[in-house]
CSV table of C-alpha atoms in Angstrom, one decimal:
chain,number,residue,atom,x,y,z
A,123,UNK,CA,169.6,125.8,-89.9
A,124,UNK,CA,172.8,127.7,-90.3
A,125,UNK,CA,172.6,131.4,-89.2
A,126,UNK,CA,172.7,134.1,-91.9
A,127,UNK,CA,173.5,137.0,-89.6
A,128,UNK,CA,175.9,137.4,-86.7
A,129,UNK,CA,176.6,139.7,-83.8
A,130,UNK,CA,176.2,143.4,-84.7
A,131,UNK,CA,174.4,142.7,-87.9
A,132,UNK,CA,177.3,140.9,-89.8
A,133,UNK,CA,176.4,138.8,-92.8
A,134,UNK,CA,177.3,135.1,-92.9
A,135,UNK,CA,177.5,133.1,-96.1
A,136,UNK,CA,178.0,129.4,-95.9
A,137,UNK,CA,179.5,126.9,-98.3
A,138,UNK,CA,179.6,123.1,-98.0
A,139,UNK,CA,182.2,120.6,-99.2
A,140,UNK,CA,179.4,118.1,-99.8
A,141,UNK,CA,176.0,119.8,-100.3
A,142,UNK,CA,174.4,116.4,-100.9
A,143,UNK,CA,175.0,115.6,-97.2
A,144,UNK,CA,174.8,119.0,-95.6
A,145,UNK,CA,173.5,121.9,-97.8
A,146,UNK,CA,174.7,125.5,-97.5
A,147,UNK,CA,171.4,126.2,-95.6
A,148,UNK,CA,172.0,123.4,-93.1
A,149,UNK,CA,169.7,120.7,-94.4
A,150,UNK,CA,171.2,117.3,-93.5
A,151,UNK,CA,170.7,114.2,-95.6
A,152,UNK,CA,172.2,111.2,-93.8
A,153,UNK,CA,174.2,108.7,-95.9
A,154,UNK,CA,172.3,105.5,-96.7
A,155,UNK,CA,172.7,102.5,-94.4
A,156,UNK,CA,176.0,100.7,-95.1
A,157,UNK,CA,177.5,103.7,-96.9
A,158,UNK,CA,179.5,104.8,-93.9
A,159,UNK,CA,179.6,108.1,-92.1
A,160,UNK,CA,180.3,111.3,-94.1
A,161,UNK,CA,182.7,114.1,-93.1
A,162,UNK,CA,181.6,117.5,-94.4
A,163,UNK,CA,183.5,120.8,-94.1
A,164,UNK,CA,181.2,123.9,-93.6
A,165,UNK,CA,182.9,127.3,-94.2
A,166,UNK,CA,181.3,130.5,-92.9
A,167,UNK,CA,182.4,133.7,-94.6
A,168,UNK,CA,181.5,136.6,-92.3
A,169,UNK,CA,181.4,140.2,-93.6
A,170,UNK,CA,180.7,143.5,-91.9
A,171,UNK,CA,181.5,147.1,-92.9
A,172,UNK,CA,183.9,146.1,-95.7
A,173,UNK,CA,185.8,143.6,-93.5
A,174,UNK,CA,185.6,139.8,-93.9
A,175,UNK,CA,186.8,136.7,-92.3
A,176,UNK,CA,186.1,133.0,-92.7
A,177,UNK,CA,186.2,129.9,-90.5
A,178,UNK,CA,185.7,126.2,-91.3
A,179,UNK,CA,183.9,123.6,-89.3
A,180,UNK,CA,184.2,119.9,-89.9
A,181,UNK,CA,181.2,117.8,-89.0
A,182,UNK,CA,180.5,114.1,-89.2
A,183,UNK,CA,177.1,113.0,-90.4
A,184,UNK,CA,176.3,109.4,-89.2
A,185,UNK,CA,174.9,107.0,-91.7
A,186,UNK,CA,171.2,106.4,-91.6
A,187,UNK,CA,169.8,103.3,-89.8
A,188,UNK,CA,167.9,100.6,-91.8
A,189,UNK,CA,164.2,100.6,-92.1
A,190,UNK,CA,164.1,97.5,-89.9
A,191,UNK,CA,166.0,99.4,-87.1
A,192,UNK,CA,163.5,102.3,-87.5
A,193,UNK,CA,160.6,99.9,-87.2
A,194,UNK,CA,162.0,98.2,-84.1
A,195,UNK,CA,162.8,101.5,-82.4
A,196,UNK,CA,159.3,102.8,-83.1
A,197,UNK,CA,157.7,99.7,-81.5
A,198,UNK,CA,160.1,99.9,-78.5
A,199,UNK,CA,159.1,103.6,-77.9
A,200,UNK,CA,155.3,102.9,-77.7
A,201,UNK,CA,154.0,103.5,-74.1
A,202,UNK,CA,150.4,103.0,-73.0
A,203,UNK,CA,150.2,104.8,-69.6
A,204,UNK,CA,148.5,102.8,-66.8
A,205,UNK,CA,147.9,99.8,-69.1
A,206,UNK,CA,147.2,97.7,-65.9
A,207,UNK,CA,144.5,100.1,-64.7
A,208,UNK,CA,142.7,101.6,-67.8
A,209,UNK,CA,139.8,103.9,-66.8
A,210,UNK,CA,139.0,105.8,-70.0
A,211,UNK,CA,139.8,106.2,-73.7
A,212,UNK,CA,143.5,105.9,-74.6
A,213,UNK,CA,145.6,107.5,-77.4
A,214,UNK,CA,147.1,105.0,-79.8
A,215,UNK,CA,149.7,106.6,-82.0
A,216,UNK,CA,149.5,106.1,-85.8
A,217,UNK,CA,153.0,107.5,-86.6
A,218,UNK,CA,156.3,106.7,-85.0
A,219,UNK,CA,159.6,108.5,-85.2
A,220,UNK,CA,161.3,108.6,-88.7
A,221,UNK,CA,157.9,108.4,-90.4
A,222,UNK,CA,157.1,104.8,-89.3
A,223,UNK,CA,153.4,103.9,-89.9
A,224,UNK,CA,151.6,102.3,-86.9
A,225,UNK,CA,148.5,100.2,-87.5
A,226,UNK,CA,146.5,98.9,-84.5
A,227,UNK,CA,144.1,96.0,-84.2
A,228,UNK,CA,142.1,94.7,-81.2
A,229,UNK,CA,141.2,91.1,-80.4
A,230,UNK,CA,138.6,92.5,-77.9
A,231,UNK,CA,136.9,95.5,-79.6
A,232,UNK,CA,134.0,95.4,-77.2
A,233,UNK,CA,136.4,96.4,-74.5
A,234,UNK,CA,139.0,98.5,-76.3
A,235,UNK,CA,138.7,99.3,-80.0
A,236,UNK,CA,141.6,99.6,-82.5
A,237,UNK,CA,141.3,103.4,-82.2
A,238,UNK,CA,141.4,103.5,-78.4
A,239,UNK,CA,137.8,103.8,-77.3
A,240,UNK,CA,137.3,102.0,-74.0
A,241,UNK,CA,134.1,100.4,-72.7
A,242,UNK,CA,134.4,99.7,-69.0
A,243,UNK,CA,132.7,96.7,-67.4
A,244,UNK,CA,129.7,97.4,-65.1
A,245,UNK,CA,130.4,98.1,-61.5
A,246,UNK,CA,131.1,95.0,-59.4
A,247,UNK,CA,132.6,92.4,-61.9
A,248,UNK,CA,136.3,91.8,-62.2
A,249,UNK,CA,138.4,93.9,-64.6
A,250,UNK,CA,138.3,93.1,-68.3
A,251,UNK,CA,141.3,92.2,-70.4
A,252,UNK,CA,141.9,93.6,-73.9
A,253,UNK,CA,144.6,92.4,-76.3
A,254,UNK,CA,145.9,95.0,-78.8
A,255,UNK,CA,148.5,94.4,-81.5
A,256,UNK,CA,150.4,97.2,-83.3
A,257,UNK,CA,152.1,96.7,-86.7
A,258,UNK,CA,154.9,99.1,-87.6
A,259,UNK,CA,155.8,99.6,-91.2
A,260,UNK,CA,158.6,101.5,-93.0
A,261,UNK,CA,159.4,100.6,-96.6
A,262,UNK,CA,159.5,96.8,-96.8
A,263,UNK,CA,160.2,96.4,-93.1
A,264,UNK,CA,157.4,95.4,-90.7
A,265,UNK,CA,157.2,94.1,-87.2
A,266,UNK,CA,154.5,93.7,-84.5
A,267,UNK,CA,154.2,94.2,-80.8
A,268,UNK,CA,151.3,93.1,-78.5
A,269,UNK,CA,149.9,94.7,-75.4
A,270,UNK,CA,147.5,93.3,-72.8
A,271,UNK,CA,145.4,96.0,-71.1
A,272,UNK,CA,143.4,95.7,-67.9
A,273,UNK,CA,140.2,97.8,-68.0
A,274,UNK,CA,138.8,98.5,-64.6
A,275,UNK,CA,135.1,98.2,-63.9
A,276,UNK,CA,133.0,101.4,-63.5
A,277,UNK,CA,132.7,102.7,-59.9
A,278,UNK,CA,129.6,101.9,-57.9
A,279,UNK,CA,127.0,104.7,-58.2
A,280,UNK,CA,126.6,106.4,-54.9
A,281,UNK,CA,123.9,108.8,-53.8
A,282,UNK,CA,124.9,112.4,-54.0
A,283,UNK,CA,125.6,113.9,-50.6
A,284,UNK,CA,125.9,117.6,-51.6
A,285,UNK,CA,127.6,120.2,-53.6
A,286,UNK,CA,130.6,122.4,-53.0
A,287,UNK,CA,130.8,125.9,-54.5
A,288,UNK,CA,133.8,128.1,-55.0
A,289,UNK,CA,133.3,131.8,-55.7
A,290,UNK,CA,135.2,135.1,-55.7
A,291,UNK,CA,134.0,138.1,-53.7
A,292,UNK,CA,136.6,140.7,-54.7
A,293,UNK,CA,140.1,141.7,-53.9
A,294,UNK,CA,141.5,141.5,-50.4
A,295,UNK,CA,144.5,143.6,-51.3
A,296,UNK,CA,145.7,145.2,-54.5
A,297,UNK,CA,147.5,142.0,-55.6
A,298,UNK,CA,145.3,139.2,-54.3
A,299,UNK,CA,141.7,137.9,-54.6
A,300,UNK,CA,139.4,136.5,-52.0
A,301,UNK,CA,138.1,133.0,-52.7
A,302,UNK,CA,135.2,131.6,-50.7
A,303,UNK,CA,133.8,128.1,-50.4
A,304,UNK,CA,130.2,127.0,-49.6
A,305,UNK,CA,128.5,123.7,-49.1
A,306,UNK,CA,124.9,122.8,-50.0
A,307,UNK,CA,122.4,121.7,-47.4
A,308,UNK,CA,122.3,118.1,-48.5
A,309,UNK,CA,121.6,117.3,-52.1
A,310,UNK,CA,120.0,120.7,-52.8
A,311,UNK,CA,122.1,123.2,-54.8
A,312,UNK,CA,119.7,126.0,-54.1
A,313,UNK,CA,120.2,126.2,-50.4
A,314,UNK,CA,123.8,126.4,-49.0
A,315,UNK,CA,126.0,127.7,-46.2
A,316,UNK,CA,129.3,129.5,-46.3
């Protein structure tokens, strides 16, 4: 966006040598792939208290990339955190940069669905593998990328040993608070010691 006011409340009016590429409000439309880069001169006319001055700026707008390049970049940018140690549901993006559509499918929907819901194996067995494929689409360009995820088994259930409580009792000084901790007597939340 090009500014409309300057220091001290001066007014700025913009003109463009090629409004189809850079408008007078600052909207940029990149030249089509293969059309080459475009040079545009923006002129700012500044006025204040009856005085005026102008200054020109030349900018180069790079040509757009092809839909195929957008698709390839969108696939390259996908990251599934901890894909070798999945412990819960995951977020699978449905939109990539530059309006690329992402569509997921799962070869193992009982482990990980195409929308990212995860079902962990029971405690004890080995981790489960899930194979996901994402298809990126922009215009007539499409490409795919595959991911292999390792879903860890649920932890073994352990007997509860006790509870820990945190509570506030007031302010120690004017700018601090006192926090206290207490522990239950065994697995009984009604009886506890500070």
